[in-house]
């Protein structure tokens, strides 16, 4: 699947109107929608609490905080990808603080072809995170299903004096005979005996 088929929501956190107007042309509406702005960390925190953003672009420093702690917090608590712009003289110090948390750091001013490249990197990273999120949800659903089926087996063992093997076979056979999932049979058993 091509990245061109995806749309990314963006929050730009920057107190500099010139930075905002220079970055905006790199965010075509066909790929980046919506693009919202915050002018401080506190404003960004309020906005980000109301809605999830795929990408956060933070232009440091900000009026109420430098911005690196906010970048780390977002990266730790959400699947958003964070791109932190820092002055060249601060780059190494900031990079050392944020890189372990998955925050991308770039020096500013950044040549225009490098802005495009940085955006490509963070889009690719966001897609990787999307796939991991789907796998996580799938694993959580599978674990829940296993718990429900095991609970139903133990209910059959206690209520109908079946062995664990017999309870397992009973659930499988019922599911096959009725063309439904084992989870559905397990849920019916739990409703019946509880």
mmCIF file of C-alpha atoms in Angstrom:
data_model
loop_
_atom_site.group_PDB
_atom_site.id
_atom_site.type_symbol
_atom_site.label_atom_id
_atom_site.label_comp_id
_atom_site.label_asym_id
_atom_site.label_seq_id
_atom_site.Cartn_x
_atom_site.Cartn_y
_atom_site.Cartn_z
ATOM 1 C CA UNK A 1 0.000 0.000 0.000
ATOM 2 C CA UNK A 2 1.426 3.360 -0.994
ATOM 3 C CA UNK A 3 1.843 6.109 1.556
ATOM 4 C CA UNK A 4 0.127 8.420 -0.936
ATOM 5 C CA UNK A 5 -3.163 6.740 -0.082
ATOM 6 C CA UNK A 6 -3.003 7.901 3.527
ATOM 7 C CA UNK A 7 -4.043 11.185 5.063
ATOM 8 C CA UNK A 8 -2.260 12.481 8.156
ATOM 9 C CA UNK A 9 -3.565 14.888 10.759
ATOM 10 C CA UNK A 10 -0.956 17.428 11.845
ATOM 11 C CA UNK A 11 -0.486 19.701 14.822
ATOM 12 C CA UNK A 12 2.179 22.353 14.359
ATOM 13 C CA UNK A 13 3.390 23.775 17.649
ATOM 14 C CA UNK A 14 5.266 26.991 16.951
ATOM 15 C CA UNK A 15 5.266 30.572 18.186
ATOM 16 C CA UNK A 16 6.844 31.733 14.918
ATOM 17 C CA UNK A 17 4.425 32.780 12.197
ATOM 18 C CA UNK A 18 7.267 32.739 9.661
ATOM 19 C CA UNK A 19 8.044 29.093 10.543
ATOM 20 C CA UNK A 20 4.358 28.213 10.208
ATOM 21 C CA UNK A 21 4.033 29.904 6.824
ATOM 22 C CA UNK A 22 7.272 28.266 5.595
ATOM 23 C CA UNK A 23 6.206 24.751 6.667
ATOM 24 C CA UNK A 24 2.624 24.939 5.416
ATOM 25 C CA UNK A 25 3.507 24.599 1.686
ATOM 26 C CA UNK A 26 5.134 21.218 2.490
ATOM 27 C CA UNK A 27 1.812 19.940 3.847
ATOM 28 C CA UNK A 28 -0.541 19.578 0.863
ATOM 29 C CA UNK A 29 -4.170 19.166 1.832
ATOM 30 C CA UNK A 30 -4.498 15.919 -0.119
ATOM 31 C CA UNK A 31 -2.023 14.256 2.273
ATOM 32 C CA UNK A 32 -2.135 16.375 5.436
ATOM 33 C CA UNK A 33 -5.601 17.151 6.791
ATOM 34 C CA UNK A 34 -6.383 18.795 9.113
ATOM 35 C CA UNK A 35 -3.383 20.972 9.887
ATOM 36 C CA UNK A 36 -3.888 22.799 13.166
ATOM 37 C CA UNK A 37 -1.635 25.230 15.015
ATOM 38 C CA UNK A 38 -0.718 25.870 18.638
ATOM 39 C CA UNK A 39 1.531 28.687 19.743
ATOM 40 C CA UNK A 40 2.632 27.271 23.096
ATOM 41 C CA UNK A 41 3.047 23.967 24.897
ATOM 42 C CA UNK A 42 0.004 24.604 27.098
ATOM 43 C CA UNK A 43 -2.178 25.360 24.064
ATOM 44 C CA UNK A 44 -0.820 22.253 22.294
ATOM 45 C CA UNK A 45 -1.597 20.107 25.335
ATOM 46 C CA UNK A 46 -5.212 21.329 25.343
ATOM 47 C CA UNK A 47 -5.606 20.727 21.609
ATOM 48 C CA UNK A 48 -3.938 17.296 21.708
ATOM 49 C CA UNK A 49 -6.170 16.256 24.632
ATOM 50 C CA UNK A 50 -9.253 16.874 22.491
ATOM 51 C CA UNK A 51 -8.095 14.991 19.388
ATOM 52 C CA UNK A 52 -5.425 12.581 18.186
ATOM 53 C CA UNK A 53 -2.842 13.790 15.651
ATOM 54 C CA UNK A 54 -0.761 11.516 13.440
ATOM 55 C CA UNK A 55 2.102 14.003 13.289
ATOM 56 C CA UNK A 56 3.294 16.723 15.634
ATOM 57 C CA UNK A 57 5.763 19.285 14.365
ATOM 58 C CA UNK A 58 7.314 21.282 17.180
ATOM 59 C CA UNK A 59 9.399 24.378 16.534
ATOM 60 C CA UNK A 60 11.563 25.116 19.572
ATOM 61 C CA UNK A 61 11.814 27.097 21.732
ATOM 62 C CA UNK A 62 8.251 27.877 22.707
ATOM 63 C CA UNK A 63 7.145 30.751 24.951
ATOM 64 C CA UNK A 64 6.121 28.652 27.960
ATOM 65 C CA UNK A 65 8.603 25.780 27.640
ATOM 66 C CA UNK A 66 11.385 24.660 25.343
ATOM 67 C CA UNK A 67 9.209 21.871 23.897
ATOM 68 C CA UNK A 68 11.352 18.761 24.331
ATOM 69 C CA UNK A 69 9.478 17.518 27.422
ATOM 70 C CA UNK A 70 6.170 17.905 25.582
ATOM 71 C CA UNK A 71 7.648 15.986 22.617
ATOM 72 C CA UNK A 72 8.699 13.147 24.935
ATOM 73 C CA UNK A 73 5.288 13.085 26.659
ATOM 74 C CA UNK A 74 3.434 12.861 23.352
ATOM 75 C CA UNK A 75 5.766 10.172 22.056
ATOM 76 C CA UNK A 76 5.358 8.136 25.269
ATOM 77 C CA UNK A 77 1.586 8.416 25.557
ATOM 78 C CA UNK A 78 0.385 8.168 21.963
ATOM 79 C CA UNK A 79 1.231 6.714 18.573
ATOM 80 C CA UNK A 80 1.788 10.222 17.205
ATOM 81 C CA UNK A 81 5.098 10.783 15.449
ATOM 82 C CA UNK A 82 6.942 13.859 16.685
ATOM 83 C CA UNK A 83 9.332 16.012 14.662
ATOM 84 C CA UNK A 84 11.267 18.507 16.767
ATOM 85 C CA UNK A 85 12.978 21.476 15.083
ATOM 86 C CA UNK A 86 15.910 22.866 17.090
ATOM 87 C CA UNK A 87 18.650 25.389 16.454
ATOM 88 C CA UNK A 88 21.950 23.861 15.340
ATOM 89 C CA UNK A 89 23.764 24.922 18.511
ATOM 90 C CA UNK A 90 21.224 22.981 20.661
ATOM 91 C CA UNK A 91 20.871 19.984 18.368
ATOM 92 C CA UNK A 92 23.177 17.462 20.082
ATOM 93 C CA UNK A 93 21.946 18.225 23.608
ATOM 94 C CA UNK A 94 18.281 17.985 22.586
ATOM 95 C CA UNK A 95 18.842 14.901 20.433
ATOM 96 C CA UNK A 96 20.533 13.123 23.363
ATOM 97 C CA UNK A 97 17.498 13.863 25.565
ATOM 98 C CA UNK A 98 14.720 12.886 23.151
ATOM 99 C CA UNK A 99 16.054 10.238 20.777
ATOM 100 C CA UNK A 100 15.507 7.326 23.182
ATOM 101 C CA UNK A 101 11.802 8.233 23.201
ATOM 102 C CA UNK A 102 11.451 8.043 19.414
ATOM 103 C CA UNK A 103 11.312 11.783 18.822
ATOM 104 C CA UNK A 104 12.802 12.874 15.496
ATOM 105 C CA UNK A 105 15.089 15.880 15.813
ATOM 106 C CA UNK A 106 16.207 18.117 12.957
ATOM 107 C CA UNK A 107 18.392 21.198 12.837
ATOM 108 C CA UNK A 108 16.951 24.476 11.696
ATOM 109 C CA UNK A 109 17.071 26.183 9.337
ATOM 110 C CA UNK A 110 16.478 23.107 7.207
ATOM 111 C CA UNK A 111 16.840 23.183 3.407
ATOM 112 C CA UNK A 112 13.509 22.613 1.660
ATOM 113 C CA UNK A 113 14.438 19.212 0.163
ATOM 114 C CA UNK A 114 15.337 18.041 3.684
ATOM 115 C CA UNK A 115 11.923 19.145 5.009
ATOM 116 C CA UNK A 116 10.277 16.928 2.393
ATOM 117 C CA UNK A 117 12.603 14.072 3.337
ATOM 118 C CA UNK A 118 11.916 14.519 7.061
ATOM 119 C CA UNK A 119 8.159 14.453 6.394
ATOM 120 C CA UNK A 120 8.596 11.272 4.349
ATOM 121 C CA UNK A 121 10.467 9.692 7.271
ATOM 122 C CA UNK A 122 7.763 10.542 9.772
ATOM 123 C CA UNK A 123 4.978 9.377 7.433
ATOM 124 C CA UNK A 124 6.766 6.039 7.037
ATOM 125 C CA UNK A 125 7.171 5.813 10.814
ATOM 126 C CA UNK A 126 3.481 6.558 11.345
ATOM 127 C CA UNK A 127 2.561 3.728 8.962
ATOM 128 C CA UNK A 128 4.813 1.355 10.868
ATOM 129 C CA UNK A 129 3.100 2.377 14.108
ATOM 130 C CA UNK A 130 -0.332 1.828 12.501
ATOM 131 C CA UNK A 131 0.620 -1.745 11.633
ATOM 132 C CA UNK A 132 1.897 -2.332 15.167
ATOM 133 C CA UNK A 133 -1.342 -0.928 16.617
ATOM 134 C CA UNK A 134 -3.383 -3.354 14.490
ATOM 135 C CA UNK A 135 -1.226 -6.279 15.648
ATOM 136 C CA UNK A 136 -1.611 -5.208 19.270
ATOM 137 C CA UNK A 137 -5.393 -4.979 18.964
ATOM 138 C CA UNK A 138 -5.480 -8.359 17.254
ATOM 139 C CA UNK A 139 -3.392 -9.951 20.017
ATOM 140 C CA UNK A 140 -5.540 -8.372 22.726
ATOM 141 C CA UNK A 141 -8.691 -9.681 21.045
ATOM 142 C CA UNK A 142 -7.177 -13.157 20.757
ATOM 143 C CA UNK A 143 -6.156 -13.125 24.440
ATOM 144 C CA UNK A 144 -9.680 -12.063 25.440
ATOM 145 C CA UNK A 145 -11.140 -14.846 23.314
ATOM 146 C CA UNK A 146 -8.854 -17.441 24.922
ATOM 147 C CA UNK A 147 -9.860 -16.230 28.400
ATOM 148 C CA UNK A 148 -13.565 -16.471 27.573
ATOM 149 C CA UNK A 149 -13.204 -19.969 26.098
ATOM 150 C CA UNK A 150 -11.148 -21.150 29.075
ATOM 151 C CA UNK A 151 -13.707 -19.704 31.469
ATOM 152 C CA UNK A 152 -16.464 -21.545 29.578
ATOM 153 C CA UNK A 153 -14.456 -24.788 29.722
ATOM 154 C CA UNK A 154 -14.094 -24.481 33.493
ATOM 155 C CA UNK A 155 -17.797 -23.716 33.753
ATOM 156 C CA UNK A 156 -18.566 -26.949 31.876
ATOM 157 C CA UNK A 157 -16.104 -28.852 34.063
ATOM 158 C CA UNK A 158 -17.799 -27.593 37.224
ATOM 159 C CA UNK A 159 -21.421 -27.638 36.010
ATOM 160 C CA UNK A 160 -21.519 -30.770 33.880
ATOM 161 C CA UNK A 161 -18.639 -32.739 35.421
ATOM 162 C CA UNK A 162 -16.745 -32.837 32.121
ATOM 163 C CA UNK A 163 -13.023 -33.314 31.801
ATOM 164 C CA UNK A 164 -11.075 -30.398 30.349
ATOM 165 C CA UNK A 165 -10.576 -32.371 27.140
ATOM 166 C CA UNK A 166 -14.313 -33.120 26.879
ATOM 167 C CA UNK A 167 -15.217 -29.489 27.535
ATOM 168 C CA UNK A 168 -12.790 -28.394 24.827
ATOM 169 C CA UNK A 169 -14.232 -30.885 22.329
ATOM 170 C CA UNK A 170 -17.793 -29.882 23.254
ATOM 171 C CA UNK A 171 -17.101 -26.197 22.518
ATOM 172 C CA UNK A 172 -15.333 -27.025 19.236
ATOM 173 C CA UNK A 173 -18.108 -29.382 18.082
ATOM 174 C CA UNK A 174 -20.865 -26.923 18.926
ATOM 175 C CA UNK A 175 -19.025 -24.197 17.021
ATOM 176 C CA UNK A 176 -18.561 -26.452 13.972
ATOM 177 C CA UNK A 177 -22.115 -27.814 14.017
ATOM 178 C CA UNK A 178 -23.656 -24.355 14.262
ATOM 179 C CA UNK A 179 -21.101 -22.556 12.037
ATOM 180 C CA UNK A 180 -20.262 -19.996 14.698
ATOM 181 C CA UNK A 181 -17.069 -19.132 16.512
ATOM 182 C CA UNK A 182 -15.857 -20.924 19.624
ATOM 183 C CA UNK A 183 -16.098 -17.592 21.400
ATOM 184 C CA UNK A 184 -19.829 -17.357 20.645
ATOM 185 C CA UNK A 185 -20.392 -20.840 22.043
ATOM 186 C CA UNK A 186 -18.293 -19.989 25.094
ATOM 187 C CA UNK A 187 -20.309 -16.808 25.715
ATOM 188 C CA UNK A 188 -23.561 -18.788 25.441
ATOM 189 C CA UNK A 189 -22.260 -21.335 27.953
ATOM 190 C CA UNK A 190 -21.314 -18.566 30.376
ATOM 191 C CA UNK A 191 -24.752 -16.954 30.049
ATOM 192 C CA UNK A 192 -26.465 -20.328 30.575
ATOM 193 C CA UNK A 193 -24.543 -21.368 33.676
ATOM 194 C CA UNK A 194 -24.077 -18.029 35.391
#
